[in-house]
XYZ file of C-alpha atoms in Angstrom:
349
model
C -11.884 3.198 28.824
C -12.679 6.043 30.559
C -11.188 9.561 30.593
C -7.939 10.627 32.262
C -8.721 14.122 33.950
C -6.754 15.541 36.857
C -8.751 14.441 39.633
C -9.578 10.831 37.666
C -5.959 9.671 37.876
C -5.412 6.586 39.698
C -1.991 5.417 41.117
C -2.309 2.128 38.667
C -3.016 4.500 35.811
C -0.457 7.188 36.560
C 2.196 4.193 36.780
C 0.735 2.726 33.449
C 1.395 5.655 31.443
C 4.800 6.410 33.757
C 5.953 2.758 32.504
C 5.006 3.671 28.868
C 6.598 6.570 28.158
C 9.501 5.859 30.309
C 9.357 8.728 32.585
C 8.468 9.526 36.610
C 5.003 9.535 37.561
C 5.456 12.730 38.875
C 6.205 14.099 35.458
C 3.065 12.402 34.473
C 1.045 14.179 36.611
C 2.596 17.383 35.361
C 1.436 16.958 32.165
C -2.015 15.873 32.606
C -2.141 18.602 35.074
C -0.821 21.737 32.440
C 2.413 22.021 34.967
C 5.296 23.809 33.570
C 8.618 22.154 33.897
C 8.238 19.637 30.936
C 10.056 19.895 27.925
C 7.861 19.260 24.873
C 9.563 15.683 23.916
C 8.742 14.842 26.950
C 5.463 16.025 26.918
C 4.687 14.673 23.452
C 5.695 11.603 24.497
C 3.570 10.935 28.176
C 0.560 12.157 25.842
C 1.322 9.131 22.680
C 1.953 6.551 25.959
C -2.211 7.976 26.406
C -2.568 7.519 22.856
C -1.120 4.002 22.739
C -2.532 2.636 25.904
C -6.476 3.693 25.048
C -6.855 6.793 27.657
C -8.525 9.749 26.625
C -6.685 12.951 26.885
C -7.760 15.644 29.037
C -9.947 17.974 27.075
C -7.646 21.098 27.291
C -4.345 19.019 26.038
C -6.619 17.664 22.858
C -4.729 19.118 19.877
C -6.504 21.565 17.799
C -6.744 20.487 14.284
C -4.547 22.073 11.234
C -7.499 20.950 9.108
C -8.785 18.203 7.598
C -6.805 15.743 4.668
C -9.196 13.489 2.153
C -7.628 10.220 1.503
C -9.401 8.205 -1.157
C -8.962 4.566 -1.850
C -10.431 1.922 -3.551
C -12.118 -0.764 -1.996
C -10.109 -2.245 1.638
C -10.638 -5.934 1.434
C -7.172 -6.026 0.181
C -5.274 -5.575 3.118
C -2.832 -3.531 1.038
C -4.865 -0.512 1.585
C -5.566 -0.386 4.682
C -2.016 -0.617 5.546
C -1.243 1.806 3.318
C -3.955 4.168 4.945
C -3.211 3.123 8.521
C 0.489 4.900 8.126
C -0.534 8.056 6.184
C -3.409 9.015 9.231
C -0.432 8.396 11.802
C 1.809 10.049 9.746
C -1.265 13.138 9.107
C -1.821 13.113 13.037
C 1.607 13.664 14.039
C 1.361 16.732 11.941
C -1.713 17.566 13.922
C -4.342 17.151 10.468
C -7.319 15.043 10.986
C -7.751 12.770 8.330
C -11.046 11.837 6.629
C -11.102 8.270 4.703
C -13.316 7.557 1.561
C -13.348 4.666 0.475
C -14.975 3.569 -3.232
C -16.974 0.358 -3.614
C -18.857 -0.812 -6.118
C -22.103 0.972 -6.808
C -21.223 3.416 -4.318
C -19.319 6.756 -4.278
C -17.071 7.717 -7.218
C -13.896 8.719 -6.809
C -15.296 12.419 -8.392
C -18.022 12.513 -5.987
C -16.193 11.980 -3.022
C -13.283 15.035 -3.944
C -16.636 16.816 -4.757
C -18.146 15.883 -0.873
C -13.977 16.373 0.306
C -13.439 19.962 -1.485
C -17.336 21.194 -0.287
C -15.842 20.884 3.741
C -13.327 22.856 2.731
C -10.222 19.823 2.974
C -6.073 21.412 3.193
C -5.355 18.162 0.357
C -5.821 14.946 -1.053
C -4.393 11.906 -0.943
C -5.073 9.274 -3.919
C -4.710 6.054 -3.629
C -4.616 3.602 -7.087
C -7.279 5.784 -8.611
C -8.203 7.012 -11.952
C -4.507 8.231 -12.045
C -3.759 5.176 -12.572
C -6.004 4.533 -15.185
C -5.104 4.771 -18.659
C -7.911 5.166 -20.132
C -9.847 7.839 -17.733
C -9.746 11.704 -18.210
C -7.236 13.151 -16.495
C -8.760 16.567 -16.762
C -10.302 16.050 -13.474
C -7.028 16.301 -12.270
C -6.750 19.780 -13.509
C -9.716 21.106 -12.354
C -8.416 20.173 -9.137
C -5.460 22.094 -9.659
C -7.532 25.179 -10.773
C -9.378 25.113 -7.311
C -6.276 25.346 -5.806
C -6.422 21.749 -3.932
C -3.217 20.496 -3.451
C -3.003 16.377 -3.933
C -0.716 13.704 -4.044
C -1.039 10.210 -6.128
C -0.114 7.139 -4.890
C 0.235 3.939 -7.391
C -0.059 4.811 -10.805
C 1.871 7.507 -12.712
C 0.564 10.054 -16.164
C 2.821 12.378 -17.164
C -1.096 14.456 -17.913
C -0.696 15.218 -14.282
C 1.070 17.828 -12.558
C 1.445 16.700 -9.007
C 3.808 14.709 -6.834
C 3.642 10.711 -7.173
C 4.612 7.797 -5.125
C 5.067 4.176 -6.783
C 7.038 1.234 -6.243
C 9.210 0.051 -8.328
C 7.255 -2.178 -10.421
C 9.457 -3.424 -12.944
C 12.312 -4.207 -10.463
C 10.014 -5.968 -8.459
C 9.311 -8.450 -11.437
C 12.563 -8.673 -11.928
C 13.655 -9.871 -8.720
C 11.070 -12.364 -9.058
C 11.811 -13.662 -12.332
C 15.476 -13.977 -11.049
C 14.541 -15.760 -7.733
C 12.472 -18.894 -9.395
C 14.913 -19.019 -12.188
C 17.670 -19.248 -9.636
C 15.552 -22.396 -8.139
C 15.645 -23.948 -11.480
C 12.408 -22.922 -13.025
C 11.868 -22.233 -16.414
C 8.020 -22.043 -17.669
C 7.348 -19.574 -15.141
C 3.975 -17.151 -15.762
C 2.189 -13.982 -14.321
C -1.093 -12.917 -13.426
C -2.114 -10.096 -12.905
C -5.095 -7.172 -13.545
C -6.194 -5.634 -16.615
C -3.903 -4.059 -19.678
C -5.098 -0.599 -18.706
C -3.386 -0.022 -15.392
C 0.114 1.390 -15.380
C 1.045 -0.471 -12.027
C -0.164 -3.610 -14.311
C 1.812 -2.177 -17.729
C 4.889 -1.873 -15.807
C 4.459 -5.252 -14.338
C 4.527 -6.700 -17.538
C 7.258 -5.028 -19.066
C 10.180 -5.889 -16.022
C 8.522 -9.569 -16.422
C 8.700 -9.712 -19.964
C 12.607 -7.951 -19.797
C 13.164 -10.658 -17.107
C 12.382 -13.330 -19.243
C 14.235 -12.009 -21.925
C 17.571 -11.236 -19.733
C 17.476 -14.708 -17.713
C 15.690 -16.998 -19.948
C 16.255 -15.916 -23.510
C 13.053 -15.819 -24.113
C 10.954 -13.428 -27.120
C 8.971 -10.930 -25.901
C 5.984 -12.731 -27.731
C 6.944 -16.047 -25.983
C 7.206 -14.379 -22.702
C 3.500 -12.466 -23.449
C 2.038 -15.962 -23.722
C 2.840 -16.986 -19.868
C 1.225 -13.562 -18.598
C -2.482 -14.115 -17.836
C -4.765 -10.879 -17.196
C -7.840 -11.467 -14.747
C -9.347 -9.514 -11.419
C -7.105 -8.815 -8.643
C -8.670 -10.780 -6.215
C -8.678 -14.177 -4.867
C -10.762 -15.531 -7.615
C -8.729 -13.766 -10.191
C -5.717 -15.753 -9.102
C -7.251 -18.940 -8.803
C -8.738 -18.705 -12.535
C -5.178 -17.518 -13.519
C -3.255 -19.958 -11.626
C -5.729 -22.654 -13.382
C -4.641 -21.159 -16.690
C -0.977 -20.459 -16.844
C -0.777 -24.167 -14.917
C -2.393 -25.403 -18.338
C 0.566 -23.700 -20.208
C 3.247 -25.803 -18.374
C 3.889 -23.362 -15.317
C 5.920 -24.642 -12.514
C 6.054 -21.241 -10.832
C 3.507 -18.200 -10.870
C 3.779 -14.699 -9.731
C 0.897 -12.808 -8.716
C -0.084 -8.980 -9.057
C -1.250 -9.433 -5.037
C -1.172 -11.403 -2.292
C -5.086 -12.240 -2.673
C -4.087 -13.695 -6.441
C -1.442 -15.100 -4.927
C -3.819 -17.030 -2.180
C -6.369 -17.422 -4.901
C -3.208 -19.562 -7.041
C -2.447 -21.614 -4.011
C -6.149 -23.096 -3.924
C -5.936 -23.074 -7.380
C -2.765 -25.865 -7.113
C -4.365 -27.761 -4.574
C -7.267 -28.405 -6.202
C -5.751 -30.288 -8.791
C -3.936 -32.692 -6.327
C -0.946 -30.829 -6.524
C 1.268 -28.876 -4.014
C 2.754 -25.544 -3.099
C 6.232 -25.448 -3.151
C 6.889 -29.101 -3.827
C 4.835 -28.719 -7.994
C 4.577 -25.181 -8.247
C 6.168 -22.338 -6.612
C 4.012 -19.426 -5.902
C 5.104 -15.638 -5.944
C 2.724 -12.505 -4.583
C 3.202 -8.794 -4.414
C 2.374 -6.284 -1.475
C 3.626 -8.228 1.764
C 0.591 -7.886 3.436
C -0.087 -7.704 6.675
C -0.609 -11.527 8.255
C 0.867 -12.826 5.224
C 3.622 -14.486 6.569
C 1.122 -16.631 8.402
C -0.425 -18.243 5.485
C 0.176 -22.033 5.120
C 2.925 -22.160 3.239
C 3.720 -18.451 4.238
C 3.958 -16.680 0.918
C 7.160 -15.231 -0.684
C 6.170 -11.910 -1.707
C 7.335 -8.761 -2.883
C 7.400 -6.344 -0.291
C 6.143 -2.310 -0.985
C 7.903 -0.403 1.128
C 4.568 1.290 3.009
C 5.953 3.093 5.628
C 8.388 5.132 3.326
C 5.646 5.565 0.507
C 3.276 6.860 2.715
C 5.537 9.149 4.744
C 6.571 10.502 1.575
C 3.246 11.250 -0.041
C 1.833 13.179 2.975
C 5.738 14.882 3.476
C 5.404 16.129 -0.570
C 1.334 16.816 0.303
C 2.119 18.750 3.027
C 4.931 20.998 1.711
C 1.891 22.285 -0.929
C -0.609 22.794 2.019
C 2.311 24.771 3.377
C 2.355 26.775 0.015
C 5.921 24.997 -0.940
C 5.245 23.721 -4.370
C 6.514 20.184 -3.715
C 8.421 18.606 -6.839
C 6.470 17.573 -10.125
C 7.623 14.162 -10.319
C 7.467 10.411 -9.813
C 8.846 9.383 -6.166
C 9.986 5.843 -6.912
C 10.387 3.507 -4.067
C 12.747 0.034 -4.165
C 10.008 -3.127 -3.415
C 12.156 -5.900 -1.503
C 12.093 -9.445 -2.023
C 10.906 -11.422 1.252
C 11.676 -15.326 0.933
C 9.316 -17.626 2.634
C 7.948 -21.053 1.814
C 5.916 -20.718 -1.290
C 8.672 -20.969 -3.260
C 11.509 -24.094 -3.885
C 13.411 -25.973 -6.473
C 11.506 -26.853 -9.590
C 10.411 -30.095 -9.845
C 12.664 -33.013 -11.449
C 11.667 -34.044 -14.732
C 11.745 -37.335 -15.736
């Protein structure tokens, strides 16, 4: 589209951008004109009905930078992260930073050469995203050095006591818990989990609420309950390899470390003649975005984005702002979201 300037404004656009933001054309014009006589709400708000509607701003009311915010994650076909990403830039914009978005992949860019490339143009923080953080076996020392170069930086996913910086996670163990509870409740009692390797804590705390789960509702030994967890790739094949797996051990229900395991189970299912919910119930973990429009749509744990991200740039910010934010683990409540990949266990005969 093309720019809005003060002589470019059209009567169809001015009333566009009037409708949007809920205000008088005239005040409209004001704005894009630099007239006094506009509060700044109301200004804020005729320039995000530009923002939402695809119009350029006017060169001279294009905010001026605070500076520029890394945020590194790993790779985005899981649509976890760029969900996760899309709300920490809004939430970085309102606050006038622009932020810059690395992303690792395979063979590419580490997650040390990008903070290299991020600290060398001279970045106000860092946000990290399931990185080595959350890795148990990496050196954390990196994490230091940071410190020493006086970067602030925030973690997201994955918590080490080695590291002295604010962290946002969800609540990992609840969230098996609720799920545990939930297929139990539907009369399921072989019920198993897949999810990534040992070495992430996301993945260690997974497997300790499941394994307390099975203990609480089902009575089961922490060695018995060990045998229904199955560790592969968090991806679509991992679940479907899983899913083929735990379904060998007698599973009637499986929860998944991710919505793309969880998809990658469903195949898995229904490639051995059987169904999902009516054989085996199916549980994943994120709440993706579009997946309540799989077929069944998926029962999932929900990670409570918005608040997470809001969060980590809120604690980020207050050390930009030279307001040591609080050396400690942020811990958000995941939700359980019912849909139709879960149902009574099947009768047997």
């Amino acid at each position: 589209m093309g720019a809005i300037g003060s002589g470019t404004v059209t009567t169809a656009r001015l009333a566009d951008i009037a409708a949007q933001a809920g205000v008088s054309e005239a005040t409209v014009s004001r704005v894009l004109n630099g007239k006094a006589g506009v509060s700044a709400a109301t200004r804020q708000t005729v320039l995000a009905a530009l923002d939402v509607l695809g119009y350029e701003r006017p060169t001279r009311l294009r905010q001026r930078s605070a500076g520029l915010i890394g945020l590194i994650t790993p790779e985005l076909n899981n649509p976890i992260f760029p969900a996760l990403a899309q709300v920490i830039e809004q939430v970085l914009s309102r606050y006038g930073f622009t932020p810059v978005l690395c992303t690792q992949t395979p063979g590419g860019s580490t997650e040390d050469e990008l903070v290299e490339m991020l600290v060398d143009r001279g970045v106000s923080g860092i946000v990290f995203v399931s990185g080595l953080h959350a890795d148990t076996t990496a050196d954390h020392d990196r994490y230091a050095k940071l410190i020493g170069r006086q970067v602030p930086f925030v973690l997201i996913n994955g918590y080490s006591e080695r590291i002295s910086a604010p962290f946002v996670s969800p609540d990992d163990r609840a969230a098996m818990r609720m799920a545990v509870q939930h297929l139990v409740e539907l009369g399921h009692e072989r019920i198993g989990l897949a999810v990534g390797q040992r070495r992430y804590v996301p993945v260690l705390r997974k497997i300790e609420g499941f394994i307390a789960a099975q203990r609480e509702v089902l009575g089961r030994t922490a060695g018995e309950a060990e045998e229904l967890v199955h560790h592969t790739l968090f991806s679509v094949e991992g679940g479907h390899a899983a899913a083929g797996a735990l379904l060998d051990k007698g599973c009637t229900a499986i929860v998944c470390g991710s919505d793309m395991m969880a998809l990658g189970a469903i195949r898995a299912v229904r490639q051995r003649g059987l169904t999902v919910p009516q054989d085996v119930s199916v549980v994943g973990f994120d709440d993706s975005p579009l997946i309540a429009f799989t077929e069944p749509p998926l029962t999932t744990i929900r990670q409570p984005v918005e608040a997470m991200a809001t969060a980590a740039v809120d604690a980020l910010l207050e050390e930009v702002g030279g307001n040591p934010a609080q050396r400690a683990e942020f811990m958000f409540q995941p939700e359980l979201v019912v849909r139709g990949s879960t149902a009574a266990a099947p009768r047997r005969d």
